mmCIF file of C-alpha atoms in Angstrom:
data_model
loop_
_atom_site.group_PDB
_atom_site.id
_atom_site.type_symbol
_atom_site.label_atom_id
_atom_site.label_comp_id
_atom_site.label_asym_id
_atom_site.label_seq_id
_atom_site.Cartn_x
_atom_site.Cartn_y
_atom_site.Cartn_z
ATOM 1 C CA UNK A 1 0.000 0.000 0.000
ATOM 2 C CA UNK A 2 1.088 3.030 -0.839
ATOM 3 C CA UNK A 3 0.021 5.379 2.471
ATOM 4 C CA UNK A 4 1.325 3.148 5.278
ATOM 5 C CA UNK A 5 -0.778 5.478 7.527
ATOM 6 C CA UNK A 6 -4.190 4.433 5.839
ATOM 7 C CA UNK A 7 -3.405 1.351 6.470
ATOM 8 C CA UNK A 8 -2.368 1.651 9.770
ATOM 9 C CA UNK A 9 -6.003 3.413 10.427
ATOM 10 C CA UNK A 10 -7.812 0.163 8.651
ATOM 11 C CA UNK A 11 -6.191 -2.403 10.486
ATOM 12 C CA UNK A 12 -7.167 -0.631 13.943
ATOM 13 C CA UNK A 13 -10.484 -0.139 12.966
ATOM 14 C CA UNK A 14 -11.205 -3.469 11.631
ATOM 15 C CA UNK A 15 -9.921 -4.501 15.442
ATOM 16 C CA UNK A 16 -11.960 -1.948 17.366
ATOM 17 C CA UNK A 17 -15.449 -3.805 18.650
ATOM 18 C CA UNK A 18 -18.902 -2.016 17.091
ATOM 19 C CA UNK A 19 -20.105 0.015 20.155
ATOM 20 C CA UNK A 20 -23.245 -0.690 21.184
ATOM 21 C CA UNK A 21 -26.015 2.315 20.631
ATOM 22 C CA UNK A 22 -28.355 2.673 23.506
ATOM 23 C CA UNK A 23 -32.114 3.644 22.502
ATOM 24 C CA UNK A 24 -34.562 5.124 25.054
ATOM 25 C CA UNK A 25 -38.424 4.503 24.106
ATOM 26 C CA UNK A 26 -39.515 8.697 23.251
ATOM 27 C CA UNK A 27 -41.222 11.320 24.636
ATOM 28 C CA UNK A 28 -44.683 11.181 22.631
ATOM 29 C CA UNK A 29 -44.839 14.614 24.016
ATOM 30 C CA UNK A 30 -42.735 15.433 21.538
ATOM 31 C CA UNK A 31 -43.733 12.951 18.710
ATOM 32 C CA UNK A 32 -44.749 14.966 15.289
ATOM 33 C CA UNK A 33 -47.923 14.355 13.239
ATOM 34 C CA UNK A 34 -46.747 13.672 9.762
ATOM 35 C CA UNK A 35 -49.864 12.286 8.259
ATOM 36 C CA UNK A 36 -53.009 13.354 7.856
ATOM 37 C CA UNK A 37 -56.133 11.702 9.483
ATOM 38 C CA UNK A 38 -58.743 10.400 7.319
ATOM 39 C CA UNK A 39 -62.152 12.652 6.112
ATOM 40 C CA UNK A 40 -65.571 11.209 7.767
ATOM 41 C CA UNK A 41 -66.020 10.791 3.875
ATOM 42 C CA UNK A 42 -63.217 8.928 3.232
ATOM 43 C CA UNK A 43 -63.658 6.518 6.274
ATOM 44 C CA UNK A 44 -67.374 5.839 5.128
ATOM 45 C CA UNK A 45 -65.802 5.348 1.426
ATOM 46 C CA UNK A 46 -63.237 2.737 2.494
ATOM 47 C CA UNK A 47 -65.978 1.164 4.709
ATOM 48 C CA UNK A 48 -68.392 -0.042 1.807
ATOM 49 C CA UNK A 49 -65.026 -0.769 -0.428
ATOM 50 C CA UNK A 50 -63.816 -3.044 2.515
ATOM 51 C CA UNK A 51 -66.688 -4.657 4.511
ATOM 52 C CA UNK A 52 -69.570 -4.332 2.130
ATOM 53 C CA UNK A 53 -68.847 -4.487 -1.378
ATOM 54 C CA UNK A 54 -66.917 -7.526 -0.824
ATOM 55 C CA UNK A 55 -67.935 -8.419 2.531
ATOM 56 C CA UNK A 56 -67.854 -11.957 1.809
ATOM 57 C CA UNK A 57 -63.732 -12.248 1.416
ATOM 58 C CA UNK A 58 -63.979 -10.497 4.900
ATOM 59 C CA UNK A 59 -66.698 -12.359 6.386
ATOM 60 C CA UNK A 60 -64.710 -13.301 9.367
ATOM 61 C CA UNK A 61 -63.286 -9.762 10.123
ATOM 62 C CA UNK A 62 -64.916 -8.466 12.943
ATOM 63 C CA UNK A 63 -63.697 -5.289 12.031
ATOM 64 C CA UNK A 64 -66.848 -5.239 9.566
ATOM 65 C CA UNK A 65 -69.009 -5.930 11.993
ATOM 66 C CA UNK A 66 -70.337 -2.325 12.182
ATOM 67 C CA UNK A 67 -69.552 1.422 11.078
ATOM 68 C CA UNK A 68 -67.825 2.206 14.323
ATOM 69 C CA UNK A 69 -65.872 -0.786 14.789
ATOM 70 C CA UNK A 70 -64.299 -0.318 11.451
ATOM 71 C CA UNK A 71 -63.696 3.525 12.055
ATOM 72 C CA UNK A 72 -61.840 2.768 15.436
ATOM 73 C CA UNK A 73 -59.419 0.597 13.304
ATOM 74 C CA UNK A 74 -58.562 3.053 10.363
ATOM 75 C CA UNK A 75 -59.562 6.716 11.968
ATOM 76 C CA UNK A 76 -55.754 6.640 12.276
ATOM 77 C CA UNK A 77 -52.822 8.925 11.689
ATOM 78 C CA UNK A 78 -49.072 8.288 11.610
ATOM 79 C CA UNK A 79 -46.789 10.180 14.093
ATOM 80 C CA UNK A 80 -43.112 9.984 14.653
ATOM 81 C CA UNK A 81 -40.557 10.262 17.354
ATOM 82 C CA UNK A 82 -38.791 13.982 17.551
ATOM 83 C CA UNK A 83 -36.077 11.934 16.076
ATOM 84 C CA UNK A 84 -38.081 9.756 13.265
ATOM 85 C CA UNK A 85 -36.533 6.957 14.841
ATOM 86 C CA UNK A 86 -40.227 5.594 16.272
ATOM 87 C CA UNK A 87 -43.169 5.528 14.416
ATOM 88 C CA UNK A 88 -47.066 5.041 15.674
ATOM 89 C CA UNK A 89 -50.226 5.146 14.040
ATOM 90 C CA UNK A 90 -52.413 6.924 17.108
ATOM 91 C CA UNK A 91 -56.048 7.124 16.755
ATOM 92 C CA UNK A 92 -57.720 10.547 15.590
ATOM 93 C CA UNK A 93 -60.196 10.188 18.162
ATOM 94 C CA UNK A 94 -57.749 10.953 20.932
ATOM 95 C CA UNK A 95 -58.111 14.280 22.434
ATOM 96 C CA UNK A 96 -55.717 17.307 21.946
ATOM 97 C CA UNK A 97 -53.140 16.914 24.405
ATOM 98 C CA UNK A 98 -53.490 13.949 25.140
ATOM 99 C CA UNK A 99 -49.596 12.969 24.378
ATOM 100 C CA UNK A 100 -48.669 15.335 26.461
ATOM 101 C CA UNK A 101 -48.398 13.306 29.851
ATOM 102 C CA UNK A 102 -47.771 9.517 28.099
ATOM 103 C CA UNK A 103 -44.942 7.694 29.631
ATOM 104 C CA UNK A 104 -43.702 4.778 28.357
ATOM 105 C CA UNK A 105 -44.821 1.597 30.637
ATOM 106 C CA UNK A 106 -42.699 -1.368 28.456
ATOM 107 C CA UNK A 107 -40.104 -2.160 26.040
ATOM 108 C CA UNK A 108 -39.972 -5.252 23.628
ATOM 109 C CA UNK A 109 -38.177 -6.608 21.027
ATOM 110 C CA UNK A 110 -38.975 -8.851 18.404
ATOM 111 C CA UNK A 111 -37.117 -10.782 15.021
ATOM 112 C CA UNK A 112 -39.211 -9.989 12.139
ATOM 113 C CA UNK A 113 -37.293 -11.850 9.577
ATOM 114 C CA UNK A 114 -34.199 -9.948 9.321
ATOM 115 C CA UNK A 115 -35.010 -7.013 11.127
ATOM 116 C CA UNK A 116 -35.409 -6.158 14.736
ATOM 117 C CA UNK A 117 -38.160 -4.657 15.962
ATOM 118 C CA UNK A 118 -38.584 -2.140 19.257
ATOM 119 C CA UNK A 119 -41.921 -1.219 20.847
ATOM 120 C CA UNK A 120 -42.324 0.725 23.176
ATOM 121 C CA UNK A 121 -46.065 0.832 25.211
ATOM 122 C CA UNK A 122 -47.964 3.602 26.554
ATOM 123 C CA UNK A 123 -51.184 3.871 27.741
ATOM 124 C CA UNK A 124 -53.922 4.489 25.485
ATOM 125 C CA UNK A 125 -52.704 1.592 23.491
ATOM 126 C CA UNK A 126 -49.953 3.517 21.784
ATOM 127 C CA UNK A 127 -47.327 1.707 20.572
ATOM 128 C CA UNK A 128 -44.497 3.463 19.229
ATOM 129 C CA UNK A 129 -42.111 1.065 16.790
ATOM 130 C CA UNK A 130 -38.389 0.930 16.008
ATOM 131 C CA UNK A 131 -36.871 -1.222 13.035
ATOM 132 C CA UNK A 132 -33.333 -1.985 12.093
ATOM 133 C CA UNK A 133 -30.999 -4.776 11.051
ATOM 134 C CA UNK A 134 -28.952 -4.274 14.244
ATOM 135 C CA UNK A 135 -28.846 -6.874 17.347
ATOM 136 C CA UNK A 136 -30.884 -5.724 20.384
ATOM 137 C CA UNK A 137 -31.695 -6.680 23.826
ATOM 138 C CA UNK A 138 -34.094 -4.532 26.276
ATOM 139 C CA UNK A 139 -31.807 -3.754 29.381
ATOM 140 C CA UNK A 140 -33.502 -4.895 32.848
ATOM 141 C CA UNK A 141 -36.541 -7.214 32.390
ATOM 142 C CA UNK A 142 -38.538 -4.197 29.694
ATOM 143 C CA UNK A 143 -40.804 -3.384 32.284
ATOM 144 C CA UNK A 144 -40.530 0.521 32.892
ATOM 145 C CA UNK A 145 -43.805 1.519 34.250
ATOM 146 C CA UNK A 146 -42.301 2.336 37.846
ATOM 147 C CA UNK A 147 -38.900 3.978 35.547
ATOM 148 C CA UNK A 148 -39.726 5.488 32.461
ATOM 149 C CA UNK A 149 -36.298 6.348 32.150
ATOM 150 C CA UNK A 150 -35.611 2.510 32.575
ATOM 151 C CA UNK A 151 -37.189 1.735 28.903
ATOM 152 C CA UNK A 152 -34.230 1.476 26.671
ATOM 153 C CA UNK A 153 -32.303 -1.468 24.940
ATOM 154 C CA UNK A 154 -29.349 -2.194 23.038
ATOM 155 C CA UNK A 155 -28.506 -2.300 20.163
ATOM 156 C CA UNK A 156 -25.253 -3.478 17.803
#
């Protein structure tokens, strides 16, 4: 090689270990609205495409049962972490403010094929997710009710 120094610089970082990247479930205080939620019109629109033009293919969706059942599902809008490292789809329905006070009560990870997935639970039933190809284990035992601080996991 012609730069001894380059390769000086390659052969210590091929020997350095990966460091290990700490995220903390977010503040949905601070999460962002970045899509829109759905008309009344378009919900009732979507509706009759879904549950009654072809209700038989969805016979067994209970979803379809009724109007409001089906609106509770998709009267949804996606949000995302300060960061836009966490994404949730929170319900329209939920009052303004109502983010505001959320703490996080668990952490979990899951393999989805390759990818790893982070949630992190609130009340309300929000569920704010994190993907990536990265290795990672919730520190403690994921609980963080008691420790909102507490809700974070590893990742390399």
């Amino acid at each position: 090689m012609k730069h001894p120094l380059i390769a000086l610089v390659l052969t210590l970082g091929a020997a350095l270990p990966a460091l290990a990247d700490t995220l903390a479930c977010p503040d949905p205080a601070a999460a962002v609205q970045v899509a829109t939620c759905p008309s009344e019109g378009e919900l009732q629109y979507t509706y009759t495409g879904y549950c009654g033009n072809d209700a038989r293919m969805y016979a067994k969706d209970e979803n379809c049962a009724d109007y409001q059942s089906y609106r509770r599902l998709k009267n949804v809008a996606l949000w995302e972490s300060k960061d836009g490292a966490f994404q949730a789809y929170i319900s329209c329905d939920l009052p303004a403010g109502a983010l505001k006070n959320l703490k996080p009560a668990s952490i979990a990870v899951t393999k989805q094929g390759k990818l790893t997935r982070l949630a992190c639970s609130y009340a309300e039933g929000i569920l704010f997710t994190h993907r990536t190809k990265a290795q990672c284990k919730v520190q403690d035992d994921g609980n963080c009710a008691a420790d909102p601080a507490a809700c974070k996991a590893s990742c390399d």
